[in-house]
Coordinates of C-alpha atoms and ligand atoms in Angstrom, one line a residue:
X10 CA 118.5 87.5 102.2
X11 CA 116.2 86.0 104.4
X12 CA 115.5 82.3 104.1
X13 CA 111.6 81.3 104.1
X14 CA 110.5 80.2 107.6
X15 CA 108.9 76.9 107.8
X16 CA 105.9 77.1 109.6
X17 CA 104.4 74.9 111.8
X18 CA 101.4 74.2 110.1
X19 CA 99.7 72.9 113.2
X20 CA 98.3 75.0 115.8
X21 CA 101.1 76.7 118.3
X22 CA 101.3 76.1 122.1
X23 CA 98.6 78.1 124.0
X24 CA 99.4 81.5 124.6
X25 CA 98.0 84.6 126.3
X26 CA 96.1 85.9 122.7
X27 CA 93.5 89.0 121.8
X28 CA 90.0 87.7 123.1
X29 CA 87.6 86.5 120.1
X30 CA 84.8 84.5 118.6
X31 CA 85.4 80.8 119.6
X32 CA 87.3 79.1 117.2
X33 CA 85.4 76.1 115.5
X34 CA 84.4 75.1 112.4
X35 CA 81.0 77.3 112.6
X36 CA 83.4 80.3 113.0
X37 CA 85.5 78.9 110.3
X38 CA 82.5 79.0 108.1
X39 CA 81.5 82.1 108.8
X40 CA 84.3 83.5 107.8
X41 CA 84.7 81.8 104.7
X42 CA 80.4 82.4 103.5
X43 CA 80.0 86.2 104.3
X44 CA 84.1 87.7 106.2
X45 CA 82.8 91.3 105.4
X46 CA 79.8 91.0 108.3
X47 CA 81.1 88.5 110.6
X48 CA 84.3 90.5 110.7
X49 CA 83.2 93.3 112.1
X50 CA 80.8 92.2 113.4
X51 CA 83.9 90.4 115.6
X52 CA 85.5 94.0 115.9
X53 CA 82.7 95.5 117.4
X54 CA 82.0 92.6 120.5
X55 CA 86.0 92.0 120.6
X56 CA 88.0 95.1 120.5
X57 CA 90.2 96.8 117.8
X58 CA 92.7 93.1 117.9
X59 CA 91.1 89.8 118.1
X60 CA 91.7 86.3 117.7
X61 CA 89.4 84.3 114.4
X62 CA 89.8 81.3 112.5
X63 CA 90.6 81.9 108.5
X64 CA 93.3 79.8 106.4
X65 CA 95.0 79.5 110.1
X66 CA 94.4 81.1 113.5
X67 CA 95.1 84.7 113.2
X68 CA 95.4 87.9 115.0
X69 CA 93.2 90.7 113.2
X70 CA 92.8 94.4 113.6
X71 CA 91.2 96.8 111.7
X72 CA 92.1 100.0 113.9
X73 CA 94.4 102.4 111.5
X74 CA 97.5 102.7 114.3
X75 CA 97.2 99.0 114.1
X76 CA 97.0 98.6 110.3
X77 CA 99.8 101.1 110.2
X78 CA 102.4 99.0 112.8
X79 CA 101.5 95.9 110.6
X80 CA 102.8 97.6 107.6
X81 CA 105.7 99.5 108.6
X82 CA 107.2 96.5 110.6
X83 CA 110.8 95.7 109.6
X84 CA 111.5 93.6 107.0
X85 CA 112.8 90.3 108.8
X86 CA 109.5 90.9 110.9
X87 CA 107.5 88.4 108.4
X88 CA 108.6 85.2 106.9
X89 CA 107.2 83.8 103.5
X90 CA 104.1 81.4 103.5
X91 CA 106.4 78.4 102.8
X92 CA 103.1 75.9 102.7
X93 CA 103.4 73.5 99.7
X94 CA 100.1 74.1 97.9
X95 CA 100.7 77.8 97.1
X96 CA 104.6 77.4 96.2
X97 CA 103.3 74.3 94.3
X98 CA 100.5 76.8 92.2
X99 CA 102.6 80.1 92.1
X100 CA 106.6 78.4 91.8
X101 CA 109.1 79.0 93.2
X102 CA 110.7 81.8 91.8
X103 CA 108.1 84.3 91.8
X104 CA 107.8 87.4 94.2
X105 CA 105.2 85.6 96.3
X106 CA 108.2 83.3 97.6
X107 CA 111.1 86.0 98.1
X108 CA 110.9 88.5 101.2
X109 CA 113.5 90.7 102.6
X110 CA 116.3 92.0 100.3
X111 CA 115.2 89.5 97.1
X112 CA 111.3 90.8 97.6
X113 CA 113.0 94.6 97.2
X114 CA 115.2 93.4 94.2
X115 CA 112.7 91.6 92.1
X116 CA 110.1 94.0 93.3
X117 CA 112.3 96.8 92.1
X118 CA 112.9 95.5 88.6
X119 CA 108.8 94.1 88.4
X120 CA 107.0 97.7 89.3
X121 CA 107.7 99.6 86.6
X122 CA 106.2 97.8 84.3
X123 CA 102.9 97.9 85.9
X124 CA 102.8 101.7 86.9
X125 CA 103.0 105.0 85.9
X126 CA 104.3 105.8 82.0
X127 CA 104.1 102.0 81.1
X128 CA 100.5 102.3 81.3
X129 CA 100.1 104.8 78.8
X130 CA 100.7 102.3 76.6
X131 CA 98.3 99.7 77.4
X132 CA 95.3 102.2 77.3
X133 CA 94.6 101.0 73.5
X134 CA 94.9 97.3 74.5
X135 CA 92.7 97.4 77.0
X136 CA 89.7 99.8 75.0
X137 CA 90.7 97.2 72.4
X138 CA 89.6 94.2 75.0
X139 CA 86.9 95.7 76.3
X140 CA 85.0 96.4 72.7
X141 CA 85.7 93.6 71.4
X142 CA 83.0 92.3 73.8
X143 CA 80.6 95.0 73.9
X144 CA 80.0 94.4 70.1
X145 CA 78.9 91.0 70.5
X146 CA 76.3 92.5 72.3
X147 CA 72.6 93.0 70.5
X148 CA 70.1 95.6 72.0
X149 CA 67.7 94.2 74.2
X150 CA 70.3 91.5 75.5
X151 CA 70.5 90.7 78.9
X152 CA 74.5 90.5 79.6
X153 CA 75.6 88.9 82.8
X154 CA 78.2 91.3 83.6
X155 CA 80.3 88.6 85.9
X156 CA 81.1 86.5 82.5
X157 CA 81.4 90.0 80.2
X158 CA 84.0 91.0 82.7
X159 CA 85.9 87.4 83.0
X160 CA 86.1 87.2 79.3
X161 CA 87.2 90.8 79.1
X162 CA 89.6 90.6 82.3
X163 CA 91.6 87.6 81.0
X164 CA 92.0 89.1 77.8
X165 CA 93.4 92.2 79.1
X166 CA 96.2 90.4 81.2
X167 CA 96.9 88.2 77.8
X168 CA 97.1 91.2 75.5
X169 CA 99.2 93.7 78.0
X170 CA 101.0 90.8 80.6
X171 CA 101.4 88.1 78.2
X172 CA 101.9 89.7 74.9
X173 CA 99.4 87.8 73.3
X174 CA 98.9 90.2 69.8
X175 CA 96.9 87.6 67.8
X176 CA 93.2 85.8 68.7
X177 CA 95.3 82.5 68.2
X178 CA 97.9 83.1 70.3
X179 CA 95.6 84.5 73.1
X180 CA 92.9 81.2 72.1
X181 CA 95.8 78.8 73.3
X182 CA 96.7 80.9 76.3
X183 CA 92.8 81.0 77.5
X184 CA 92.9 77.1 77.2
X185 CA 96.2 76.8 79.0
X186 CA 95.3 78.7 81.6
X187 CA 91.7 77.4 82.0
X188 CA 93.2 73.8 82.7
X189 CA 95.6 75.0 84.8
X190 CA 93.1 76.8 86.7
X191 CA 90.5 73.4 87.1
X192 CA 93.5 71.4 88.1
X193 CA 94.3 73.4 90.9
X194 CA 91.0 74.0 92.3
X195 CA 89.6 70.6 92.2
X196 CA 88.6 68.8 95.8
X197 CA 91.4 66.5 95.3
X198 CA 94.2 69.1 95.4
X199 CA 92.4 71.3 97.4
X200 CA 92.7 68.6 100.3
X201 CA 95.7 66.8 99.9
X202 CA 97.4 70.5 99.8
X203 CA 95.5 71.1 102.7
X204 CA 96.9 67.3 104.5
X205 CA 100.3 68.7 103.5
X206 CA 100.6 65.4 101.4
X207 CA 103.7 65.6 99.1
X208 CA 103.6 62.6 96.9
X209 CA 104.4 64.1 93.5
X210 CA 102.5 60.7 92.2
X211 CA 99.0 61.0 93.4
X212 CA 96.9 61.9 90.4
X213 CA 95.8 65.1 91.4
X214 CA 99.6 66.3 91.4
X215 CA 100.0 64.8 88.3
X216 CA 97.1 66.2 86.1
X217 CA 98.1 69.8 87.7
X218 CA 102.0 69.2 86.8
X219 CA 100.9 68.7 83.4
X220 CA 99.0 71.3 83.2
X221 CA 101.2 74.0 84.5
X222 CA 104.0 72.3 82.3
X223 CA 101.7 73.2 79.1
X224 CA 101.5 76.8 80.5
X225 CA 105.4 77.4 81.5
X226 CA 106.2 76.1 77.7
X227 CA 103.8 78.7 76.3
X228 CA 104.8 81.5 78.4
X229 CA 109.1 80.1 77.7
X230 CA 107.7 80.6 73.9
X231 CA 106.4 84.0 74.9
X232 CA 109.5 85.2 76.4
X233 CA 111.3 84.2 73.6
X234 CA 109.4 86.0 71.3
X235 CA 109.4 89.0 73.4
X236 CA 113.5 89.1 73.3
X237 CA 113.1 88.8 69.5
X238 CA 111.0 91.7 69.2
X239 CA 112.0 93.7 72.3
X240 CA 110.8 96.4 74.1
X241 CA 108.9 98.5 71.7
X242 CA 106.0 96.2 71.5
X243 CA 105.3 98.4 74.8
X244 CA 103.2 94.9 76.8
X245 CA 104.6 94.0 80.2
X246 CA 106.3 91.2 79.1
X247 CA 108.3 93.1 76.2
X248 CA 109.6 95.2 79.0
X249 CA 110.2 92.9 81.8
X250 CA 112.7 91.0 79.2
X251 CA 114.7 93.9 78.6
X252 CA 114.2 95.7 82.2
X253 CA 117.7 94.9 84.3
X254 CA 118.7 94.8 88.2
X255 CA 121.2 97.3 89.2
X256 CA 123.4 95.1 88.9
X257 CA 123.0 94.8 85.4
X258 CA 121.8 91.2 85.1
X259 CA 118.0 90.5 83.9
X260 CA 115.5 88.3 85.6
X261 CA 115.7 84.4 84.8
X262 CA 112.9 82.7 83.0
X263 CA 112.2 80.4 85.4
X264 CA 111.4 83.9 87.9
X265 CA 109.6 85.5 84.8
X266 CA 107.2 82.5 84.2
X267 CA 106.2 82.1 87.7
X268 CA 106.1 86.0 87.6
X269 CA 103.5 85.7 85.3
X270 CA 101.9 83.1 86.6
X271 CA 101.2 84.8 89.9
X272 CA 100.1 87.9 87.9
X273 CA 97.8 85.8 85.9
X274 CA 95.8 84.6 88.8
X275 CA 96.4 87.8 91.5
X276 CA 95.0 90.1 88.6
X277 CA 92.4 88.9 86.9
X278 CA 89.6 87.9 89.3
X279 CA 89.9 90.8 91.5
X280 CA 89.8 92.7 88.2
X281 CA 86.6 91.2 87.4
X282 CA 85.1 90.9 91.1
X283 CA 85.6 95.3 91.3
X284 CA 84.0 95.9 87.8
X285 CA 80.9 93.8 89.0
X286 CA 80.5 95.5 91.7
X287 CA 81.2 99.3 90.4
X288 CA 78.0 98.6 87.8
X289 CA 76.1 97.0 90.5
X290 CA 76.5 100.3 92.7
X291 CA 76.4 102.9 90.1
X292 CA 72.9 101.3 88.5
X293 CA 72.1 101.1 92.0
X294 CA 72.9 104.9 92.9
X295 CA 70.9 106.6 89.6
X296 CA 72.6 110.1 91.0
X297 CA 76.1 108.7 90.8
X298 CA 75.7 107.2 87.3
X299 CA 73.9 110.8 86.3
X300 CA 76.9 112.3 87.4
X301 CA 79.7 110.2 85.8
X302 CA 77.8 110.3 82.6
X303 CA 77.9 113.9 82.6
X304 CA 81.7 114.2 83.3
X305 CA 81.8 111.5 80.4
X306 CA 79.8 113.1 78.3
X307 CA 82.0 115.9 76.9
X308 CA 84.2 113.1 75.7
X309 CA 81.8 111.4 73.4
X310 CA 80.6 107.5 72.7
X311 CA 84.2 106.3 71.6
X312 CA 86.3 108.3 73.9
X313 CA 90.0 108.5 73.8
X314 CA 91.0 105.7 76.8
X315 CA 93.7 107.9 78.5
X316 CA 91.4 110.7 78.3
X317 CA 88.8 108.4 80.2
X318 CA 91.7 107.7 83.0
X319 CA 92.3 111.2 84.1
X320 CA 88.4 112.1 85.3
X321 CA 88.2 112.7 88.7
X322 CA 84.9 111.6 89.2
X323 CA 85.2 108.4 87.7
X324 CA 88.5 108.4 89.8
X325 CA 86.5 108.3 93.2
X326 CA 83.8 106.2 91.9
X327 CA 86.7 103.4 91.7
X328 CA 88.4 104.0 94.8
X329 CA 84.8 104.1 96.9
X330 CA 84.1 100.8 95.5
X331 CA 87.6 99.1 96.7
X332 CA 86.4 100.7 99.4
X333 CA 82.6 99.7 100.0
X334 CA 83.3 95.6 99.2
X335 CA 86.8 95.5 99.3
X336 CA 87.4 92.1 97.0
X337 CA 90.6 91.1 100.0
X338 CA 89.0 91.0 103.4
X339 CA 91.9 91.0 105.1
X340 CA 95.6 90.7 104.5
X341 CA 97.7 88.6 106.1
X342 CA 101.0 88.3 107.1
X343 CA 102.8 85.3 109.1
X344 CA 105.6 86.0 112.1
X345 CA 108.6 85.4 111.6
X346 CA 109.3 86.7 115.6
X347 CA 107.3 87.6 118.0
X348 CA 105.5 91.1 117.9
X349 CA 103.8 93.7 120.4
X350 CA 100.3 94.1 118.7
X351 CA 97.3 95.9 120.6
X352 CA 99.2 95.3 123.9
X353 CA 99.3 91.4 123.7
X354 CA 102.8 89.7 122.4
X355 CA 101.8 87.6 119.2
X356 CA 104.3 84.6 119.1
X357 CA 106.2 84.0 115.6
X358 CA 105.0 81.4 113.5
X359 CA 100.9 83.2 114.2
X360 CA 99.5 85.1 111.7
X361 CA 98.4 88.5 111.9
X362 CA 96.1 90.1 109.3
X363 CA 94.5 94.2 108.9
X364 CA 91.3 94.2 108.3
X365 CA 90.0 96.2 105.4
X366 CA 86.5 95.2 106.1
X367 CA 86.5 96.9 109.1
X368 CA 88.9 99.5 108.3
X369 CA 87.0 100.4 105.5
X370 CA 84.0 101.0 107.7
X371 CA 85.1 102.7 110.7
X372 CA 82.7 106.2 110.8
X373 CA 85.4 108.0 112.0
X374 CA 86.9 108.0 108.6
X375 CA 84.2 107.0 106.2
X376 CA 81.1 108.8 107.7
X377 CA 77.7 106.5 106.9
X378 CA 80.2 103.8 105.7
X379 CA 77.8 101.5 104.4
X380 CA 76.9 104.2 101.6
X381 CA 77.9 104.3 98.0
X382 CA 79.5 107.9 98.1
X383 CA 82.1 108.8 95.6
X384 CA 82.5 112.5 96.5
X385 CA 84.4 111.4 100.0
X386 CA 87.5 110.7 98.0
X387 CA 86.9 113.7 95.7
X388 CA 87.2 116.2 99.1
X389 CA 89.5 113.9 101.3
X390 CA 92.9 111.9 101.0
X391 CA 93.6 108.8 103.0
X392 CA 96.4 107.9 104.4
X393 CA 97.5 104.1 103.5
X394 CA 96.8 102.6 106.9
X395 CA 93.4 104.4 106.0
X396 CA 92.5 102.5 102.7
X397 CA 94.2 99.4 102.0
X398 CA 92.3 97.6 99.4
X399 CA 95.5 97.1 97.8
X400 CA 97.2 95.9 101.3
X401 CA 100.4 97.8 101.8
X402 CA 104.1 98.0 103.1
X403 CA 106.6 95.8 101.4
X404 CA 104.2 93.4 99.8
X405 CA 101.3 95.9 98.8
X406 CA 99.6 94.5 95.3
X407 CA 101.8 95.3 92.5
X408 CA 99.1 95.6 90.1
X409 CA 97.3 98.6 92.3
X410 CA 98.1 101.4 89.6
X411 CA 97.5 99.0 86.8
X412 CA 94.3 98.0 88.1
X413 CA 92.7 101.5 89.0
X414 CA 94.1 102.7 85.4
X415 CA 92.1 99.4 84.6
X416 CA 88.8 99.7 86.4
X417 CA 88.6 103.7 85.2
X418 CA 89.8 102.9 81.7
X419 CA 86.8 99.9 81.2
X420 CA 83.6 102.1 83.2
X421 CA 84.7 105.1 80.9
X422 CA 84.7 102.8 77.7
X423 CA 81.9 100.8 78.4
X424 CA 79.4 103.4 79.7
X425 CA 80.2 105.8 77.5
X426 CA 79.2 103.7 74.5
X427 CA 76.7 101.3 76.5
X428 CA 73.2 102.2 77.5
X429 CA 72.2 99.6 80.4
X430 CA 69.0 99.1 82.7
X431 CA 69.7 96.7 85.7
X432 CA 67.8 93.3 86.1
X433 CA 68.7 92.9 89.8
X434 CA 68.6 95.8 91.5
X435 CA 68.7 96.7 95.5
X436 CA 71.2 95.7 98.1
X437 CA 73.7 92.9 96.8
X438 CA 73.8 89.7 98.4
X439 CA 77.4 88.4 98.3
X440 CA 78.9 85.3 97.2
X441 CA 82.2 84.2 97.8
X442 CA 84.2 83.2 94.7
X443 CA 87.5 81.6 95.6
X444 CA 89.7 84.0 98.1
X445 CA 87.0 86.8 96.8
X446 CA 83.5 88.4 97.6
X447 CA 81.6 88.9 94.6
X448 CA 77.9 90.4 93.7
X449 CA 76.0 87.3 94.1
X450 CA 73.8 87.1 90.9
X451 CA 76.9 87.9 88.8
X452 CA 75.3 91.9 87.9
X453 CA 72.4 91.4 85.2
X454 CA 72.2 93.8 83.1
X455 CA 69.7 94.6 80.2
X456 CA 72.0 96.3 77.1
X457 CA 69.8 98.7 75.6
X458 CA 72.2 100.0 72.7
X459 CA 74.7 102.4 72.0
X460 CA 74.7 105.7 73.0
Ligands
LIG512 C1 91.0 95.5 91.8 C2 92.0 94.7 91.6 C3 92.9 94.2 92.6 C4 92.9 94.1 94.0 C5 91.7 94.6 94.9 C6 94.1 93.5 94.4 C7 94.4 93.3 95.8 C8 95.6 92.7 96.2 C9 95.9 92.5 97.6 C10 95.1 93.0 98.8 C11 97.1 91.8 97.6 C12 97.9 91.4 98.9 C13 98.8 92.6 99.2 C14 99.5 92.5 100.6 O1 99.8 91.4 101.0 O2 99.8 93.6 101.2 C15 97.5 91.6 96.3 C16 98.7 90.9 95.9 C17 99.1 90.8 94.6 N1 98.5 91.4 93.5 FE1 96.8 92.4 93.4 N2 94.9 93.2 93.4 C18 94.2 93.6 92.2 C19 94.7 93.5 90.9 C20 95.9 93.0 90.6 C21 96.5 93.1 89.2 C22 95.7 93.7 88.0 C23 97.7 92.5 89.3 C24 98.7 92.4 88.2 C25 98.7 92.9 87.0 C26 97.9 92.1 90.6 C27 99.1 91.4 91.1 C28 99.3 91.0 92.4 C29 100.4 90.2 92.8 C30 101.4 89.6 91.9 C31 100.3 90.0 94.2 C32 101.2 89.2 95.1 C33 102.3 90.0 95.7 C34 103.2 89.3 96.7 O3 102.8 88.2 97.2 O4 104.3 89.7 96.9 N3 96.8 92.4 91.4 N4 96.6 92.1 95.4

């Protein structure tokens, strides 16, 4: 297997790199306010690979030959990001800190769970989450759709990740993981993560080890209650105990809870980030919506939830809004040699990154890219150096079945039972939430009854 690299965290000798914007702080900031324009916005004065300023200095592309060599590169082409701060928040043991042959093997044993027949049985849980918020909801209400969808998101990861059957059980998770969550992303361990301090003592460190150590006991309890009552529960977590490597050995706990862990905080904003801004385009685009209510219609206000999943329409109206605001910007991946990228010779230890803001906007392939228009992905296939807002190769998301059966399963649900008028409408301005891009004024919507 290959060992993490250690990476200089420090900038790397100068070297003959693609040309870019000049690297400050302003370009830094840029980046980190509004990626989607400044990035190609850097594409289109730079050239298909340039040189920008994000977490570190990177190499970017958003040319699909590009995207595609990025992706297909050999697997002792990367090394992990061995940084403290995200082995500190994620563990360990999780697939974010394995690459080469442990990535494949974990990988191997994790997928499963999240893709093709094991979602069949989450379809009730998530219908299940997703109406138990819409009937809080009184006509005339306005509901900000950016705290509907949290409280929904979470609660689907707790009911088909976690396991969590009862509102207690799923009460104490929320809590767990909300403190977890505040300890992490508070100034003070945002910045000494980002010194590279290490002292375990400063109180920052402290109050977030205490709070991950109430979560990995929860999530030990979980496990333990999911070997008890095995696999026919049909959550991810039910399986995952009794799924075995090839070699017949199952995964430890201490993998499993950072496992989740990772899960947790991968899948559940970009859940909620995607379903904000499929309502904001479709009560943006009155013909779209028209047209997805029609293909709903023949399915009724309470529709079956696998029945929902199958409809192509509703199909492209998910994948062209991965597309349009693609919640990643870019995906990155760090050197662990040297590569040949866009005819310059990248150094190991740089990072290099594709692009889906640009990607996801070159005319060539998405004619008037800046449009809201399903029916491309009802009359064309993309190849997946094409569309990537699920990144790809060996470390593509593992949660991009789960999260289109997701995003399909809630718009079906919701709008087939839900009529809505929108409070904000006209072109989004974003906001950036975390790593994400998010509709600005969280999606205001007036809920105008059941239909
Ligand atoms: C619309 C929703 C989502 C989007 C847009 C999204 C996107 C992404 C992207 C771009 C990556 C990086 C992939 C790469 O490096 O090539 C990623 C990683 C990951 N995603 Fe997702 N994701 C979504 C939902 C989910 C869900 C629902 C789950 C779990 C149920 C999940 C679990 C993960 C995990 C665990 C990783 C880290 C994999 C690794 O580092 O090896 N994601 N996701």
């Amino acid at each position: 297997d290959l060992p993490p690299v250690d990476l200089p965290p420090v900038d790397l000798p100068p070297v003959d790199l693609p040309p870019g914007p000049r690297l400050g702080w302003l370009q830094a900031a840029r980046y980190v306010a509004a990626p989607h324009p400044m990035l190609r916005a850097a594409a289109a004065r730079h050239g298909d690979v340039f040189t920008i300023r994000t977490a570190r200095r990177c190499v970017m592309t958003g040319k699909p030959a590009l995207v595609r060599q990025i992706f297909s590169a050999p697997v002792d082409q990367y090394a992990v990001n061995a940084e403290a701060g995200p082995r500190r928040v994620l563990g360990a043991n999780g697939m974010a800190q394995l690459s080469g042959r442990a990535l494949r093997r974990d990988r191997r044993l994790l997928l499963p769970n999240f893709q093709g027949a094991a979602l069949t049985s989450l379809a009730g849980m998530m219908r299940d989450a997703a109406l138990e918020v819409a009937e809080s909801w009184t006509p005339g209400q306005t509901v900000l759709m950016r705290e509907a969808a949290l409280a929904i998101a979470l609660d689907i990861i707790l009911r088909t990740v976690f396991g969590a059957d009862t509102p207690d059980q799923r009460a104490t998770f929320r809590a767990a993981l909300r403190d977890f969550d505040h300890a992490f992303t508070r100034p003070g361990f945002l910045l000494l993560s980002a010194l590279h301090v290490e002292q375990e003592w400063l109180p920052p460190f402290r109050r977030f080890a205490t709070a991950r150590g109430r979560l990995e006991a929860l999530l030990r309890q979980a496990i333990a209650r999911a070997r008890l009552d095995g696999p026919a529960r049909g959550d991810v977590l039910g399986r995952l105990v009794a799924a075995r490597h090839e070699d017949g050995s199952a995964m430890s706990d201490a993998a499993l809870v950072d496992n989740l862990i990772t899960t947790a905080i991968a899948g559940h904003e970009t859940s909620v980030v995607s379903l904000c801004w499929a309502l904001h385009w479709l009560h943006d685009t009155p013909d779209c919506l028209a047209r997805l209510l029609d293909e709903l219609a023949p399915l009724g206000p309470d529709p079956d939830p696998l029945a929902v999943t199958s409809l192509p329409y509703l199909d492209a109206v998910v994948r062209e809004v991965l597309r349009l605001w693609p919640a990643v910007t870019d995906v990155n991946r760090v050197l662990a040699k040297p590569m040949q990228l866009g005819g310059f010779e990248i150094p190991a230890g740089m990072t290099v990154a594709a692009a889906a803001a640009i990607l996801h906007h070159d005319p060539e392939l998405y004619p008037e890219p800046d449009r809201f228009r399903p029916e491309r992905f009802l009359k064309n296939r993309f190849a997946p150096w094409e569309y990537i807002p699920f990144g790809g190769g060996e470390r593509m998301c593992p949660g991009a079945q789960f999260s289109i059966f997701e995003l399909k399963l809630l718009l079906g649900v919701l709008l087939a039972r839900c009529r809505f008028t929108a409070l904000a409408p006209g072109d989004p301005r974003p906001k950036r939430v975390g790593f994400l891009i998010s509709p600005r004024a969280g999606v205001p919507l007036r809920y105008e009854g059941r239909r």
